XYZ file of N, CA and C in Angstrom:
828
model
N -22.756 101.820 50.868
C -22.685 100.484 51.671
C -23.628 101.025 52.519
N -24.833 101.464 51.912
C -25.963 100.917 52.862
C -27.472 101.066 51.519
N -28.397 100.880 52.499
C -29.474 100.480 51.966
C -30.493 101.503 52.001
N -31.685 101.796 52.714
C -33.343 102.555 53.078
C -32.960 102.072 55.005
N -32.231 101.359 54.880
C -32.092 101.363 56.368
C -31.749 102.080 57.531
N -30.393 102.454 56.620
C -29.964 103.966 57.753
C -30.622 105.242 57.741
N -31.714 105.112 56.974
C -32.635 106.532 56.993
C -33.344 106.264 58.102
N -34.096 105.053 58.223
C -35.631 104.626 59.230
C -34.135 103.971 60.955
N -33.575 103.340 60.952
C -32.929 103.162 62.281
C -31.555 103.249 62.244
N -29.874 103.303 63.877
C -29.272 103.048 63.763
C -28.901 102.260 64.708
N -27.740 102.582 65.645
C -27.351 101.161 66.029
C -27.928 100.504 67.388
N -29.272 101.274 67.794
C -29.876 100.647 67.930
C -31.258 101.052 68.725
N -32.371 100.808 68.892
C -33.730 100.528 68.780
C -34.491 102.332 68.916
N -33.613 102.277 70.096
C -34.330 104.182 70.415
C -33.458 105.404 69.228
N -32.514 104.647 68.212
C -31.719 105.808 66.939
C -32.794 105.738 66.214
N -34.154 106.769 66.478
C -35.502 106.988 65.715
C -34.322 107.445 64.411
N -34.620 107.204 62.947
C -33.708 108.400 62.128
C -34.604 109.439 61.488
N -34.136 109.465 60.711
C -35.249 111.071 59.159
C -36.915 110.647 59.800
N -36.849 109.492 58.429
C -37.887 108.464 57.732
C -38.813 108.953 58.800
N -38.760 107.835 60.348
C -40.006 108.013 60.287
C -40.347 109.468 62.030
N -39.395 109.808 62.136
C -39.388 111.063 62.817
C -40.157 111.938 62.189
N -40.110 112.140 60.424
C -40.163 113.190 59.558
C -42.287 112.771 59.384
N -42.707 111.462 59.170
C -43.410 110.769 59.350
C -44.593 110.889 60.261
N -44.376 110.623 61.956
C -44.813 111.088 63.183
C -45.188 112.650 63.194
N -44.110 113.138 63.224
C -44.738 114.496 63.160
C -45.090 115.364 62.547
N -44.452 115.398 61.471
C -44.856 115.638 59.873
C -46.359 115.484 59.768
N -46.536 114.400 59.350
C -47.455 113.379 58.251
C -47.127 113.073 57.471
N -45.754 113.071 56.813
C -45.183 112.923 55.692
C -45.783 111.475 55.515
N -45.444 110.834 54.703
C -46.107 109.572 53.646
C -43.571 108.955 53.182
N -43.167 108.884 54.076
C -42.206 108.751 53.320
C -42.259 107.029 52.697
N -41.075 107.342 51.687
C -40.802 106.423 51.165
C -39.321 106.189 50.713
N -38.764 105.014 50.312
C -38.176 104.563 50.506
C -37.161 103.954 48.932
N -36.423 103.832 48.497
C -35.401 103.712 47.707
C -34.165 102.577 47.207
N -34.379 101.153 47.255
C -33.581 100.705 47.795
C -32.688 100.606 45.985
N -31.850 100.602 46.297
C -31.189 100.815 44.482
C -29.357 100.179 44.428
N -29.051 99.083 43.300
C -28.328 98.482 42.702
C -26.631 99.661 42.694
N -26.649 100.253 44.181
C -25.314 101.163 43.706
C -23.901 101.303 43.116
N -24.294 99.170 42.616
C -23.264 99.153 40.631
C -23.400 99.159 39.830
N -24.336 99.633 39.414
C -24.999 99.879 38.667
C -24.790 101.217 38.476
N -24.616 102.088 36.921
C -24.353 102.865 36.390
C -25.146 103.735 37.134
N -24.187 105.359 38.133
C -25.617 105.926 38.248
C -26.679 106.387 37.433
N -26.060 106.850 35.548
C -27.344 107.161 35.051
C -28.620 105.776 35.231
N -27.688 104.368 35.043
C -28.784 103.912 34.902
C -30.030 104.124 36.591
N -29.218 104.423 36.719
C -29.987 104.579 39.055
C -30.867 105.361 38.389
N -30.084 105.990 38.013
C -31.125 107.502 37.377
C -32.913 107.073 36.768
N -32.558 106.771 35.531
C -33.755 106.395 34.462
C -34.550 105.268 35.690
N -34.466 104.649 36.604
C -34.939 103.817 36.881
C -35.858 104.197 38.202
N -34.984 105.569 38.851
C -35.602 106.306 39.601
C -36.996 106.897 39.301
N -36.648 107.699 37.901
C -37.273 108.435 37.285
C -38.604 107.462 36.343
N -38.646 105.618 36.356
C -39.919 105.369 35.952
C -40.368 104.774 37.571
N -39.670 105.056 38.506
C -40.242 104.492 40.106
C -41.447 105.957 40.079
N -41.326 107.068 39.824
C -41.680 107.591 40.583
C -42.453 108.267 39.090
N -42.715 108.115 38.434
C -43.311 108.104 37.096
C -45.041 107.214 37.251
N -44.255 105.895 38.221
C -45.471 105.127 38.228
C -46.000 105.038 39.671
N -44.984 105.856 39.911
C -46.037 106.305 41.320
C -47.196 107.192 41.697
N -46.834 107.884 40.416
C -47.996 109.384 39.927
C -48.960 109.196 38.896
N -48.339 108.387 38.454
C -49.812 107.368 37.528
C -51.224 106.700 38.467
N -49.687 105.782 39.432
C -51.019 104.619 39.959
C -52.161 104.909 41.060
N -50.599 106.840 41.959
C -51.861 106.784 42.647
C -51.996 108.729 42.427
N -52.115 108.931 41.462
C -51.818 110.719 41.387
C -53.034 111.386 42.832
N -54.087 111.102 43.533
C -54.583 111.843 43.782
C -53.779 111.283 46.020
N -53.179 110.931 45.469
C -52.176 110.407 46.988
C -51.107 111.600 46.614
N -50.486 112.075 45.676
C -49.695 112.423 45.909
C -49.539 114.084 45.619
N -49.060 114.601 46.786
C -48.902 116.474 47.271
C -48.587 116.996 46.324
N -47.077 117.459 47.462
C -46.124 117.802 47.041
C -45.353 116.811 47.013
N -43.941 116.645 45.680
C -43.113 115.534 46.536
C -41.888 116.098 46.590
N -41.136 116.019 47.709
C -39.831 116.149 47.564
C -38.918 115.007 47.462
N -37.602 115.159 47.427
C -36.692 113.983 47.431
C -35.180 114.603 47.958
N -34.969 113.043 48.892
C -33.548 113.369 49.674
C -32.715 112.267 49.720
N -31.826 112.499 49.756
C -30.640 112.074 49.031
C -29.498 112.157 50.008
N -29.044 110.906 50.324
C -27.239 110.878 50.846
C -26.594 110.100 50.275
N -24.884 111.266 49.471
C -24.098 110.353 48.977
C -24.689 110.023 46.823
N -24.344 108.579 47.355
C -24.460 108.700 45.763
C -26.031 108.712 45.935
N -26.579 108.386 46.742
C -28.270 108.808 46.356
C -28.154 109.919 45.831
N -27.907 110.961 46.229
C -27.939 112.258 45.511
C -27.938 113.141 44.027
N -26.522 111.443 43.559
C -26.590 111.954 42.207
C -27.685 111.266 41.589
N -28.135 110.296 41.902
C -29.145 109.092 41.629
C -30.496 110.046 41.151
N -30.359 110.928 42.365
C -31.569 112.094 41.974
C -32.011 112.998 41.286
N -30.067 114.117 41.014
C -29.927 114.744 40.038
C -29.730 113.518 38.741
N -29.696 112.825 38.062
C -29.588 111.893 37.506
C -31.433 111.645 36.902
N -32.164 111.816 38.200
C -33.809 111.373 37.637
C -34.209 113.162 37.552
N -33.824 113.793 37.363
C -34.453 115.068 37.362
C -33.816 115.433 35.825
N -32.712 114.770 35.958
C -32.362 115.146 34.098
C -33.088 114.310 32.913
N -33.281 113.005 33.595
C -34.375 111.573 32.908
C -35.511 112.348 32.420
N -36.142 112.620 33.663
C -37.624 114.055 33.377
C -37.541 114.719 32.699
N -36.492 116.092 32.522
C -36.927 116.605 31.670
C -36.632 116.346 30.682
N -35.596 116.058 30.441
C -35.643 115.334 29.130
C -36.643 114.735 28.050
N -36.958 114.373 28.839
C -38.741 113.851 28.645
C -39.928 114.395 28.715
N -39.764 115.433 29.255
C -40.977 116.890 29.094
C -40.299 116.946 28.152
N -39.384 118.478 27.838
C -38.664 118.529 26.970
C -39.171 118.037 25.040
N -39.137 116.564 25.678
C -39.580 115.395 24.289
C -40.944 115.960 23.980
N -42.146 115.513 25.357
C -43.022 115.227 25.155
C -43.526 117.249 24.785
N -43.026 118.240 25.535
C -43.750 119.285 24.963
C -43.182 119.937 23.426
N -41.959 119.500 23.088
C -41.796 119.558 21.232
C -42.942 118.638 20.730
N -43.806 118.070 21.166
C -44.292 116.385 20.191
C -45.474 117.360 20.179
N -46.236 117.867 21.391
C -47.473 118.974 21.761
C -47.323 119.929 20.780
N -46.286 120.997 20.568
C -46.292 121.578 19.849
C -46.402 122.074 18.126
N -45.859 120.267 17.965
C -45.307 120.138 16.683
C -47.313 119.921 16.446
N -47.714 119.336 17.136
C -49.117 118.944 16.059
C -50.416 120.237 16.098
N -50.091 121.386 16.778
C -51.304 122.621 16.493
C -49.490 123.832 16.454
N -49.968 123.429 14.619
C -48.342 124.646 14.527
C -48.693 125.706 14.377
N -48.229 127.424 15.002
C -49.102 128.150 14.411
C -49.727 129.185 15.859
N -50.206 127.776 16.943
C -51.792 128.118 17.736
C -50.677 129.073 18.933
N -50.818 129.748 20.173
C -50.350 129.884 20.805
C -51.509 128.669 21.590
N -50.582 127.630 22.215
C -51.832 127.076 22.829
C -51.461 125.949 24.573
N -51.615 126.311 25.303
C -51.048 125.853 26.735
C -50.987 124.205 27.025
N -50.221 123.130 26.924
C -51.081 121.686 26.289
C -51.329 121.322 27.950
N -51.654 120.538 28.443
C -52.024 119.795 29.209
C -50.278 118.970 29.732
N -50.222 118.990 31.010
C -49.145 118.269 31.411
C -49.259 116.854 31.330
N -48.013 116.165 30.107
C -48.726 114.816 29.918
C -48.638 113.649 31.198
N -49.418 112.815 30.995
C -50.418 112.109 32.654
C -49.106 111.423 32.411
N -48.625 110.878 34.130
C -47.088 110.797 34.690
C -46.305 111.332 35.306
N -46.326 111.917 34.605
C -45.052 113.187 35.125
C -44.713 113.333 36.551
N -43.992 113.714 36.983
C -43.505 114.096 38.643
C -43.124 115.054 38.539
N -42.382 116.026 37.466
C -41.076 116.603 38.249
C -42.264 117.901 38.620
N -44.023 118.906 38.498
C -45.017 119.478 38.673
C -45.375 118.991 39.942
N -44.511 117.693 40.377
C -45.077 118.156 41.846
C -43.911 118.285 43.479
N -43.337 118.192 42.299
C -40.899 118.043 43.092
C -41.248 119.835 44.096
N -41.102 119.348 45.310
C -41.381 121.295 45.954
C -39.591 121.560 46.075
N -39.218 120.313 46.916
C -37.533 120.307 47.224
C -36.807 119.460 46.688
N -35.484 119.296 47.078
C -34.544 117.961 46.655
C -33.665 118.675 48.177
N -33.536 117.658 48.770
C -32.335 117.837 49.951
C -30.903 117.096 49.087
N -29.695 117.597 49.429
C -28.650 116.056 48.697
C -27.796 116.543 50.490
N -27.575 115.111 50.774
C -26.518 115.467 52.294
C -25.416 114.553 51.820
N -24.365 115.186 51.790
C -22.684 115.018 51.270
C -22.535 113.980 50.018
N -23.285 114.615 48.970
C -23.001 114.522 47.236
C -21.978 115.093 47.198
N -21.520 114.310 46.430
C -20.096 114.711 46.102
C -20.601 115.012 43.716
N -20.932 116.309 44.523
C -21.445 116.788 43.012
C -20.835 117.127 41.730
N -19.123 117.252 42.406
C -18.441 117.159 42.081
C -17.288 115.560 41.747
N -17.566 115.196 41.812
C -16.421 113.837 42.019
C -16.631 113.411 43.879
N -15.591 112.252 43.994
C -15.106 112.302 44.510
C -13.416 111.609 44.792
N -12.684 112.381 45.455
C -11.087 112.589 45.952
C -10.928 110.939 45.766
N -11.815 109.800 46.816
C -11.233 108.763 46.437
C -11.547 107.976 45.304
N -12.064 108.110 44.454
C -12.439 107.790 43.380
C -11.393 108.087 42.536
N -11.175 109.819 42.511
C -10.072 110.042 41.872
C -8.223 109.583 41.916
N -8.414 109.364 43.514
C -6.868 108.658 43.497
C -7.068 108.073 42.969
N -8.581 106.498 42.905
C -8.436 105.353 42.356
C -7.907 105.528 41.639
N -8.784 106.390 40.182
C -7.825 106.342 39.154
C -7.002 106.897 38.774
N -6.097 106.812 39.506
C -5.231 107.866 38.888
C -3.777 106.762 39.265
N -4.366 105.917 40.345
C -3.601 104.957 40.860
C -3.066 104.269 39.877
N -4.368 103.357 39.709
C -4.724 102.066 38.169
C -3.698 103.230 37.102
N -4.424 104.612 36.548
C -3.339 104.478 35.301
C -1.929 104.810 35.563
N -1.315 104.916 35.962
C -0.026 104.804 36.897
C 0.857 103.428 36.888
N -0.074 102.834 37.540
C 0.298 101.687 37.585
C -0.417 100.958 36.039
N -0.767 101.452 35.486
C -0.155 100.774 34.212
C 0.291 100.904 33.165
N 0.747 102.194 33.684
C 1.980 102.663 32.656
C 3.735 102.233 32.634
N 3.212 102.004 34.669
C 5.051 101.530 34.419
C 4.368 99.860 33.171
N 3.698 99.019 33.675
C 3.371 97.717 32.242
C 4.471 97.255 33.106
N 4.673 96.374 34.127
C 5.949 95.120 34.200
C 4.341 94.545 35.158
N 4.729 93.204 34.953
C 3.341 92.005 34.911
C 2.810 92.611 36.633
N 3.508 93.180 37.862
C 3.275 93.159 39.477
C 2.296 94.836 39.162
N 2.944 95.483 38.590
C 1.835 96.548 38.529
C 0.913 96.569 37.709
N 0.950 95.306 36.747
C -0.094 95.606 36.102
C -1.854 94.225 37.096
N -1.027 93.494 37.425
C -1.868 92.540 38.494
C -2.696 93.693 39.283
N -2.203 94.879 39.666
C -2.656 95.450 40.904
C -3.454 96.679 40.257
N -3.561 96.747 39.207
C -3.717 97.617 38.484
C -5.041 97.099 38.310
N -4.843 95.582 37.694
C -6.153 94.941 37.302
C -6.726 95.121 38.831
N -6.560 94.356 39.904
C -7.485 94.671 40.959
C -8.366 95.437 40.697
N -7.329 96.794 41.242
C -8.124 97.705 41.729
C -9.442 98.511 40.404
N -9.142 97.947 38.614
C -10.243 98.181 38.366
C -11.267 97.387 38.181
N -11.118 96.839 39.459
C -12.884 95.984 39.351
C -13.770 96.430 40.225
N -13.497 97.624 40.496
C -14.396 98.896 41.217
C -15.771 98.364 40.536
N -16.887 99.096 41.061
C -18.011 99.311 40.078
C -18.165 99.973 39.101
N -19.688 99.743 38.231
C -19.956 101.192 37.557
C -19.804 102.173 38.259
N -20.853 101.460 39.530
C -21.142 102.992 39.587
C -19.803 103.450 40.501
N -19.581 103.248 41.460
C -18.427 103.608 42.169
C -16.853 104.354 41.166
N -17.027 103.538 40.042
C -16.222 104.602 39.041
C -16.830 106.141 38.528
N -17.868 106.117 38.151
C -19.151 107.187 38.022
C -18.433 108.542 38.876
N -17.987 107.832 39.945
C -18.529 108.616 41.293
C -17.248 109.678 41.049
N -16.157 109.231 40.516
C -15.375 110.537 40.739
C -14.960 111.603 39.665
N -16.054 112.028 38.513
C -16.628 112.977 38.326
C -18.140 113.638 38.453
N -18.552 112.490 39.364
C -20.170 112.295 39.097
C -20.860 112.315 37.779
N -20.538 111.585 37.337
C -20.997 110.733 36.240
C -22.673 110.564 36.303
N -23.520 112.109 35.572
C -25.313 111.391 36.277
C -25.583 110.595 34.190
N -24.570 111.078 33.545
C -26.044 110.197 32.140
C -25.314 109.775 31.456
N -26.354 108.739 30.830
C -25.236 107.265 29.947
C -23.853 108.110 28.665
N -23.970 109.177 28.390
C -23.829 109.354 27.506
C -21.635 109.999 28.177
N -21.486 109.964 29.139
C -20.743 110.161 29.787
C -19.901 109.000 29.942
N -20.476 107.783 30.254
C -19.760 106.433 30.603
C -19.629 106.198 29.535
N -20.300 105.892 28.341
C -20.341 105.460 27.218
C -19.551 106.525 26.082
N -18.344 107.981 26.601
C -17.351 108.001 26.049
C -16.569 107.611 26.017
N -15.762 107.618 24.639
C -14.682 106.483 24.496
C -13.493 107.415 24.706
N -13.456 108.403 25.351
C -13.116 109.429 26.412
C -13.640 109.179 27.933
N -13.918 108.414 28.033
C -14.218 108.626 29.588
C -13.670 108.689 31.335
N -12.057 108.023 30.079
C -11.403 106.654 31.006
C -10.285 108.182 31.257
N -10.231 109.297 29.655
C -9.112 109.712 30.692
C -9.020 111.014 32.153
N -7.790 111.069 31.986
C -7.784 112.004 33.197
C -9.464 113.482 33.642
N -8.989 113.965 31.741
C -10.141 114.680 32.460
C -11.310 114.354 31.243
N -12.047 113.657 31.922
C -12.874 112.851 30.942
C -14.048 113.902 29.675
N -15.129 114.219 29.079
C -15.657 114.882 29.228
C -17.381 115.152 30.092
N -17.651 116.400 30.425
C -18.474 115.273 31.262
C -19.972 116.718 30.775
N -21.711 115.407 30.845
C -22.755 116.256 30.784
C -22.904 117.331 32.140
N -23.444 118.597 31.824
C -23.534 119.561 32.627
C -25.489 118.937 32.787
N -25.469 118.844 34.486
C -26.536 118.669 35.002
C -26.991 119.905 35.910
N -27.810 120.463 35.531
C -27.969 122.265 36.075
C -28.974 121.298 37.055
N -29.231 123.148 38.151
C -30.628 122.449 39.021
C -32.088 122.413 38.113
N -32.987 121.817 38.094
C -34.533 121.847 38.327
C -35.275 123.018 38.151
N -35.118 123.958 37.177
C -36.228 125.171 37.348
C -37.266 125.359 38.418
N -37.246 126.555 39.521
C -38.635 125.667 40.467
C -38.734 125.895 41.374
N -37.175 124.788 41.194
C -37.392 123.484 42.588
C -36.466 123.965 43.330
N -36.756 124.174 45.313
C -35.673 124.311 45.931
C -34.848 122.817 46.567
N -33.247 123.614 45.709
C -32.620 122.700 46.525
C -31.491 123.262 48.156
N -31.432 122.119 48.984
C -30.907 121.993 50.061
C -29.251 121.714 49.634
N -27.678 122.236 50.169
C -27.377 121.108 49.737
C -26.780 121.229 50.908
N -26.785 120.002 51.654
C -25.693 119.858 53.561
C -24.774 119.184 53.631
N -23.667 120.409 53.445
C -22.246 119.486 53.825
C -22.081 119.905 55.027
N -20.786 118.539 54.839
C -20.179 117.414 56.378
C -19.123 118.168 56.620
N -18.207 118.619 57.343
C -16.933 119.053 57.488
C -16.132 117.880 59.332
N -15.564 117.758 58.642
C -14.714 117.476 59.780
C -13.639 118.580 61.273
N -13.854 119.167 60.210
C -13.650 120.171 60.533
C -14.163 121.483 61.512
N -13.476 121.961 62.442
C -14.185 122.814 63.300
C -14.121 124.550 62.469
N -13.305 124.879 61.439
C -13.555 125.977 60.684
C -13.869 125.915 59.236
N -14.389 126.098 59.155
C -15.064 125.308 57.332
C -14.040 126.630 56.257
N -13.321 126.965 56.871
C -12.657 128.052 55.287
C -11.456 128.125 55.380
N -10.693 126.415 54.996
C -9.781 126.001 54.920
C -9.761 125.278 53.171
N -7.813 125.321 53.187
C -8.477 123.934 52.284
C -8.363 122.529 52.126
N -7.821 122.247 53.595
C -8.502 120.691 54.134
C -9.910 120.752 53.876
N -10.749 121.740 54.649
C -11.937 120.915 54.522
C -12.688 121.135 52.583
N -12.070 122.444 51.428
C -12.949 122.274 51.106
C -11.783 120.966 50.031
N -11.265 120.122 50.870
C -10.588 118.334 50.131
C -11.380 117.459 50.541
N -11.438 117.160 51.944
C -11.569 116.342 52.729
C -13.051 116.340 53.034
N -13.702 117.465 53.357
C -15.035 117.285 54.172
C -15.203 116.512 54.989
N -16.434 115.592 54.830
C -16.908 114.744 55.962
C -15.867 113.598 55.949
N -14.367 113.495 55.078
C -14.222 112.619 55.888
C -13.719 111.393 54.577
N -14.950 111.872 53.214
C -15.198 111.018 52.304
C -15.839 111.031 50.644
N -16.014 113.338 51.217
C -16.977 113.615 49.682
C -16.492 114.500 50.863
N -15.561 115.577 49.708
C -14.754 116.495 50.524
C -16.180 118.720 50.338
N -16.227 118.776 51.152
C -17.168 119.837 50.484
C -16.872 120.926 49.650
N -15.970 120.759 48.687
C -15.933 121.613 47.663
C -17.043 121.238 46.608
N -16.277 119.745 46.362
C -17.568 119.076 45.365
C -18.872 119.053 46.544
N -19.400 118.826 47.482
C -20.851 118.084 48.085
C -21.257 120.298 47.424
N -20.070 121.605 48.080
C -21.096 122.109 47.300
C -21.886 122.501 45.224
N -20.816 122.140 45.062
C -20.725 121.646 43.618
C -20.614 123.073 43.056
N -19.836 123.359 41.893
C -20.041 123.857 41.547
C -21.031 124.600 40.595
N -22.116 123.920 39.935
C -23.547 123.932 39.253
C -24.392 124.333 40.034
N -23.588 124.971 41.789
C -24.854 125.346 42.237
C -24.131 125.887 42.959
N -22.720 126.438 42.358
C -22.130 128.046 43.051
C -22.132 129.080 41.656
N -23.166 128.956 40.964
C -22.838 129.405 39.595
C -23.545 130.683 39.647
N -22.581 132.020 39.429
C -23.116 133.706 39.984
C -23.989 133.451 38.580
N -23.633 133.464 37.446
C -25.043 133.132 36.475
C -26.455 131.929 36.174
N -26.564 131.341 37.295
C -27.870 130.342 37.139
C -29.106 132.027 37.204
N -30.252 131.379 36.447
C -31.036 131.860 36.193
C -32.075 132.012 37.743
N -32.598 133.542 37.397
C -33.248 133.990 39.073
C -33.721 132.785 39.347
N -34.557 132.206 39.054
C -35.920 131.556 39.377
C -35.420 130.158 40.137
N -33.774 129.935 40.273
C -33.428 128.683 40.890
C -33.247 129.115 42.729
N -33.588 128.840 43.239
C -33.562 128.718 44.759
C -32.322 127.718 45.370
N -31.422 127.901 45.159
C -31.057 127.257 46.250
C -29.838 127.790 47.601
N -29.804 126.453 48.480
C -29.621 126.968 49.818
C -28.298 126.093 49.818
N -27.276 126.651 50.796
C -25.869 125.997 51.531
C -25.763 125.605 52.762
N -26.123 124.629 53.640
C -26.010 125.378 54.741
C -24.574 123.693 54.824
N -23.606 123.937 55.766
C -21.732 123.370 56.353
C -22.468 123.635 57.854
N -22.472 121.403 58.094
C -21.880 121.737 59.585
C -20.992 121.117 59.833
N -20.254 121.705 60.742
C -18.602 121.665 61.994
C -18.097 119.997 62.027
N -17.442 119.155 62.127
C -17.109 118.333 63.543
C -18.641 116.644 62.890
N -18.908 116.971 61.701
C -19.531 115.741 61.835
C -18.825 114.814 60.973
N -19.173 113.672 60.203
C -18.753 112.812 58.974
C -19.468 112.554 58.365
N -19.394 112.074 57.323
C -20.434 111.660 56.178
C -21.353 111.218 57.142
N -21.730 109.589 57.881
C -22.478 108.756 58.198
C -23.314 109.920 59.421
N -22.894 110.568 59.743
C -23.598 111.375 60.855
C -24.688 112.762 60.658
N -23.940 113.083 59.162
C -25.439 113.476 58.698
C -26.671 112.881 58.297
N -26.284 111.504 58.553
C -27.826 110.769 58.397
C -28.637 110.910 59.950
N -27.758 110.828 60.634
C -28.505 111.149 62.400
C -28.730 112.955 62.840
N -27.501 114.227 62.621
C -27.421 114.721 63.588
C -29.143 115.828 63.583
N -29.077 115.298 64.910
C -30.344 117.140 65.475
C -30.080 117.944 64.487
N -29.103 118.379 63.908
C -29.397 119.694 63.830
C -29.896 120.180 62.055
N -29.177 118.487 61.529
C -29.504 118.434 59.713
C -30.963 118.534 60.301
N -31.607 117.236 61.048
C -32.586 117.055 60.716
C -33.552 118.177 61.260
N -33.098 119.184 62.208
C -34.447 120.156 62.439
C -34.205 121.114 61.387
N -33.349 121.642 60.418
C -33.133 122.053 59.265
C -34.246 120.887 58.467
N -34.085 120.289 57.917
C -35.136 119.144 57.044
C -37.043 119.795 57.598
N -37.062 119.276 58.519
C -37.987 119.157 59.144
C -38.567 120.798 59.052
N -38.116 121.715 59.609
C -38.542 122.908 59.289
C -38.882 123.236 58.150
N -37.867 122.715 57.155
C -38.332 123.322 55.472
C -39.445 122.720 54.803
N -39.477 121.534 55.616
C -40.747 120.871 54.905
C -42.239 121.193 55.762
N -42.122 121.898 57.303
C -43.326 121.938 57.770
C -43.701 123.504 57.244
N -42.122 124.054 56.565
C -43.066 125.455 56.204
C -44.526 125.427 54.871
């Protein structure tokens, strides 16, 4: 429901958003990505991976530390891109090792890899465990189809016109295998685990409509579009996570989904982390 403009300006000309402010105050080079939210999240993830690869191939001297900031579905696209970059890196490393069997050598980074540049990932209001709105839409369409009379079939058909990207939000499907699976439309479909990238700092920023953040309503409704429990993400709360994973979670009361993109406290947190 938005594009790159939401990072730059708001309702009026005085409402300068995060991108221009970071560029003015920190001298950061801010690049914006517009993507087709109707495509599968994994398709956009692979495209972002390709874009970042092309970036470091074309401007290797200009790319210092890389920071990725995503809002809502954009954060899932970032996580998907990291998954495909890590998969490609593993294949490249395995191929390099196979060329020199028995030798303890350190292979150089393949040209164009962007993961070594990545320092921070900021996830603002991201449905890491799926969207309750899409889960309810899927369940409603499923029940109407089961009733199986003409009106309910017609209504369920209309509900099913949702785009692939929106359907992926049900359980945050980040890989091709998840939506290609024959059980993808089951009530509880299989889902590929996409862990945080090692050595990268993750900042999970969660909005809440509530004054307090210790209630079931907060966990379920969160910022109105993304539940706080989903935004925090089970994968980011795994007590068995490797020690090199660095994850910080911040909850901002009385913020809805959209105001995460203009809130001064959220901006100050991002600015301070980037200035470190």
